[in-house]
Coordinates of C-alpha atoms and ligand atoms in Angstrom, one line a residue:
X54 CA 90.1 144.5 104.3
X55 CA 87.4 145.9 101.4
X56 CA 87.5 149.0 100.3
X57 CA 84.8 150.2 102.8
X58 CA 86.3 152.3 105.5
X59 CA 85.8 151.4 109.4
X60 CA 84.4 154.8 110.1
X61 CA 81.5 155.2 107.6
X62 CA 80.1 151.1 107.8
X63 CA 80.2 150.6 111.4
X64 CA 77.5 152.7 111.9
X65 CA 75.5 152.5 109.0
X66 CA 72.9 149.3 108.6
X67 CA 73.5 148.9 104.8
X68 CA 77.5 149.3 104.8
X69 CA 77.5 147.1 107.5
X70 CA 75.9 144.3 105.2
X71 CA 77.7 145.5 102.4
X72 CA 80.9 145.3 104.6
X73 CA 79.9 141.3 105.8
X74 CA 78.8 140.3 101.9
X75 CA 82.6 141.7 100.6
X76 CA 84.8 140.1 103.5
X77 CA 82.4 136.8 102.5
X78 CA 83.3 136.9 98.8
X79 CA 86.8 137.8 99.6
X80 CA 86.8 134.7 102.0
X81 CA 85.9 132.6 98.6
X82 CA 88.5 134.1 96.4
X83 CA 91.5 134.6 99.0
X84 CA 92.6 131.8 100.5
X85 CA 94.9 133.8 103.0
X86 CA 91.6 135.3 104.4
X87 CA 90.3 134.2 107.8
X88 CA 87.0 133.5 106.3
X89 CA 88.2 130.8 103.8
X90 CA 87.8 128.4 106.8
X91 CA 85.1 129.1 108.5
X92 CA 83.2 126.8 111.0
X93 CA 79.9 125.2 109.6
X94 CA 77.2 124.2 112.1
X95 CA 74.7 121.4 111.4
X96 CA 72.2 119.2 113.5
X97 CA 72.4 115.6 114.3
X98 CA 69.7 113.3 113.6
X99 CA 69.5 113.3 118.1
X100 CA 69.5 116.9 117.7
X101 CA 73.1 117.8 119.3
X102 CA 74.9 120.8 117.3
X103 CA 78.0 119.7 115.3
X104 CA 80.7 121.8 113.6
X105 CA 83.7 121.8 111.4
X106 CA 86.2 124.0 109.4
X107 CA 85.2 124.4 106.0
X108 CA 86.8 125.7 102.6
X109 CA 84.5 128.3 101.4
X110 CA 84.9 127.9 98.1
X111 CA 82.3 130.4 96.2
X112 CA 79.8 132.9 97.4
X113 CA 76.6 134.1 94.8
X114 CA 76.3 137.6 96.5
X115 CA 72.8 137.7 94.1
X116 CA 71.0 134.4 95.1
X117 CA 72.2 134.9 99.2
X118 CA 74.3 131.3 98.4
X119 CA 77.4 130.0 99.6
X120 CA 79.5 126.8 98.4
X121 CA 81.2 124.0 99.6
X122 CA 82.7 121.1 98.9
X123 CA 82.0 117.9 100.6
X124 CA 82.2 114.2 100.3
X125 CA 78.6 112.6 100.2
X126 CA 79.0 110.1 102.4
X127 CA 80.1 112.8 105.3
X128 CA 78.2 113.0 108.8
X129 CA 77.5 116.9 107.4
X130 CA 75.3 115.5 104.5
X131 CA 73.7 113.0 106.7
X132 CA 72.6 115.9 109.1
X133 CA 71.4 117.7 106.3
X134 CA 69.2 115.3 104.9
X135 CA 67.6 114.7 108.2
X136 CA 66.8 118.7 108.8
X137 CA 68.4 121.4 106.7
X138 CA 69.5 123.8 109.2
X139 CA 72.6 124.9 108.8
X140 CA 75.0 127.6 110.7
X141 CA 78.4 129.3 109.1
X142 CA 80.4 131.3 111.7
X143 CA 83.6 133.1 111.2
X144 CA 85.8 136.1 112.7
X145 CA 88.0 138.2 110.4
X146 CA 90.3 140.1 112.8
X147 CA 91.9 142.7 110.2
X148 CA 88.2 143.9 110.2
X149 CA 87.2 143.0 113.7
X150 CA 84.3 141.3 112.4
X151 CA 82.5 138.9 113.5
X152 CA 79.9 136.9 110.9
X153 CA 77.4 134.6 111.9
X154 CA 75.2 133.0 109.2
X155 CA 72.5 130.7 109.1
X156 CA 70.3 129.3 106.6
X157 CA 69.1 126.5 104.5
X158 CA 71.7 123.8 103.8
X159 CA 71.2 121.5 100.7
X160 CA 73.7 118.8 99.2
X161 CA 74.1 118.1 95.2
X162 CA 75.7 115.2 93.4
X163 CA 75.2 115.4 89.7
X164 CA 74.4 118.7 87.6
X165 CA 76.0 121.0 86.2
X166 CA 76.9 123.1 89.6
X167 CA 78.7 120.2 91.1
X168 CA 80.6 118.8 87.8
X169 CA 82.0 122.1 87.7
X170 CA 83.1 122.5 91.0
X171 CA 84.6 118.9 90.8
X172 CA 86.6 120.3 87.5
X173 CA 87.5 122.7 89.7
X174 CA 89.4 121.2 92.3
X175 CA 93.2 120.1 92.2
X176 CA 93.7 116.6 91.1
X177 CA 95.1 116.3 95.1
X178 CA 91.7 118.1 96.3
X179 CA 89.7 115.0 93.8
X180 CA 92.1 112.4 95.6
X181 CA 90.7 113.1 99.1
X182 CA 87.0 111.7 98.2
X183 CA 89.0 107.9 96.9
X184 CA 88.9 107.2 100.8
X185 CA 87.7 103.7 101.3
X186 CA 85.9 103.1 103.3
X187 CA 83.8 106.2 104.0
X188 CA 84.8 109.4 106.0
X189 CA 84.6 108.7 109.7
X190 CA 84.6 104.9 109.3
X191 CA 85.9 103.4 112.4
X192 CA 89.8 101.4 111.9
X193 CA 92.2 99.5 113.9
X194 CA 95.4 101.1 112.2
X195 CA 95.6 104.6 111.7
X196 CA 95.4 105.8 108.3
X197 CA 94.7 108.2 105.0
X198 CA 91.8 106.4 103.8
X199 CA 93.7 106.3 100.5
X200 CA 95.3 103.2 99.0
X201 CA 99.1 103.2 99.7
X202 CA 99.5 103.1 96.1
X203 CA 98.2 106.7 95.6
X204 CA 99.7 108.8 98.4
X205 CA 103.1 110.5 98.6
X206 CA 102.6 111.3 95.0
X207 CA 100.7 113.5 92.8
X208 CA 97.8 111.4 91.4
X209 CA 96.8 111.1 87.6
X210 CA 93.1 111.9 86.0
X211 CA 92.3 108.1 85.9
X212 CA 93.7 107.4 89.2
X213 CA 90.9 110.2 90.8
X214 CA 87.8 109.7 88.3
X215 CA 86.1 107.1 90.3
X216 CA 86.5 109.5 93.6
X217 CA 83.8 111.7 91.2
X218 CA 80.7 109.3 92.5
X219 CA 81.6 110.7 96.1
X220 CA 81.8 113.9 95.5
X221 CA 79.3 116.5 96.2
X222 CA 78.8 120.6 97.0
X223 CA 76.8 121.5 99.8
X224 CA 75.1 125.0 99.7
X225 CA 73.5 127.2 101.9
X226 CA 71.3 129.6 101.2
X227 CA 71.5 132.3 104.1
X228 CA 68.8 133.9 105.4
X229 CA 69.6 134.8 108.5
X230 CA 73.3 137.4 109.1
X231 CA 74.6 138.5 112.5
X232 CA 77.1 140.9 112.4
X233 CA 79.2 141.8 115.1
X234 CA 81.9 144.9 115.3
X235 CA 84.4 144.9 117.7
X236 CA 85.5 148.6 118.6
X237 CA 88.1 150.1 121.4
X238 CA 84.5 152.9 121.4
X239 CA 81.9 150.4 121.9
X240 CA 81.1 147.7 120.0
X241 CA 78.1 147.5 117.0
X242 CA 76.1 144.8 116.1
X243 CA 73.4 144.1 114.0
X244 CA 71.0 141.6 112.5
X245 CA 69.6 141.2 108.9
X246 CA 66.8 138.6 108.1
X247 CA 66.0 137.8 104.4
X248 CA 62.6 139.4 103.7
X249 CA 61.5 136.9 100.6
X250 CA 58.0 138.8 100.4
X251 CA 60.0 141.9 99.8
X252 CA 63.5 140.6 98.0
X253 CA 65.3 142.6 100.6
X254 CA 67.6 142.6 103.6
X255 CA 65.9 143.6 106.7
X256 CA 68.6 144.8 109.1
X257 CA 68.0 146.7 112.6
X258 CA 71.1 147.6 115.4
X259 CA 71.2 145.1 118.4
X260 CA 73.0 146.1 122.2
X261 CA 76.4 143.8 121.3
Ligands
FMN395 C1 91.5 123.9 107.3 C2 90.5 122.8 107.1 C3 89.7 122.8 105.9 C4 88.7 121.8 105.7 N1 88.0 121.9 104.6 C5 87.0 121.0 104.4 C6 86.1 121.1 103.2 O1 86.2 122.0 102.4 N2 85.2 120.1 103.1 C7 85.0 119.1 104.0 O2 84.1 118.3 103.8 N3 85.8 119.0 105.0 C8 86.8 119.9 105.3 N4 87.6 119.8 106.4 C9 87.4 118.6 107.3 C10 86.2 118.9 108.2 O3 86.6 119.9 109.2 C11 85.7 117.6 108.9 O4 86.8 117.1 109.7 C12 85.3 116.5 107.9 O5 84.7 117.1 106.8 C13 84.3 115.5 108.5 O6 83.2 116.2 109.0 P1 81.8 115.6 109.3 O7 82.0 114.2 109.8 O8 81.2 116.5 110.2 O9 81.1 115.5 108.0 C14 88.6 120.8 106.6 C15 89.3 120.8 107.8 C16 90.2 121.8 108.0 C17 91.0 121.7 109.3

């Protein structure tokens, strides 16, 4: 839970956002929150909704951005370069919150942003994007992805470095925030939409 109490956000437009933008950069930092993992929605290139559990890794509160990490050669990039829509949805039940973002989805592979986040990760996080061949790849025998060679053991800086050229971050920039309270009383809900004209959050109370 933030520091914001129950009583004076739950009714009150720009607490409640306050509230939704803490639990979300708590959700990056704290890996025990339920919003480290939340679901993220994209759209097929046939148009049918997809999902998946996510690591959450940063939120920049200032530029309305969230991070994650992917591989590039995922189904999620794919769907993102064919239409950037992109959905994040998760429920944080010490705060009876509900969150559900949407926005612009976008996928880097080189830059500053994404060699940091690759220095980032653990040298067993880096392993994951050796798999060969690519994520989602049909196989007659069950298995890692990985070379035989490399699992069951911590792996060394040269052993991961070529798993670099498949590693990317995929960010949202969220412009869209439903927020939903769920309260013995009566529950609250509310909607903010990005006003870019205005550099502001325009939020009004919805019937949950
Ligand atoms: C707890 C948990 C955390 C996960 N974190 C990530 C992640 O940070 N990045 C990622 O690409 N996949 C992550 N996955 C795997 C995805 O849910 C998904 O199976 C995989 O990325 C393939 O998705 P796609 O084919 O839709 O691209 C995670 C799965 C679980 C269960």
């Amino acid at each position: 839970m933030t520091g914001v109490k129950e009583e004076s956000f739950f009714n009150d437009l720009d607490l409640s956002l306050e509230e939704a933008w803490e639990l979300l950069s708590e959700g990056a930092t704290n890996r025990h929150s339920p919003l480290h993992t939340p679901a993220v929605g994209t759209v097929t290139s046939s148009g049918t909704p997809s999902q998946r559990i996510m690591v959450l890794r940063a939120v920049d509160r200032d530029n309305r951005r969230l991070r994650f990490n992917s591989d590039h050669r995922a189904s999620k990039v794919a769907d993102i370069d064919h239409g950037a829509a992109i959905s994040v949805l998760g429920y944080h039940p010490g705060a009876k919150l509900q969150l559900r973002l949407s926005g612009i989805g976008s996928v880097q592979t080189t830059g500053p942003e994404a060699d940091a986040a690759w220095q980032q990760a653990s040298l067993y996080g880096q392993r994951c994007y050796l798999a060969d061949p690519a994520p989602g790849s049909p196989v007659k025998a069950p298995t890692s992805g990985l070379d035989p060679g490399i699992e069951g053991q911590k792996p060394t800086p040269e052993q991961v470095a070529p798993a670099r050229a498949h590693f990317a971050i995929l960010l949202v920039e969220v412009q869209k925030i439903e927020w939903l309270y769920l309260a013995h009383g009566g529950h609250r809900r509310a909607i903010f939409y990005w006003n870019a004209a205005a550099s502001r959050w325009d939020g009004r109370w919805l019937v949950p």
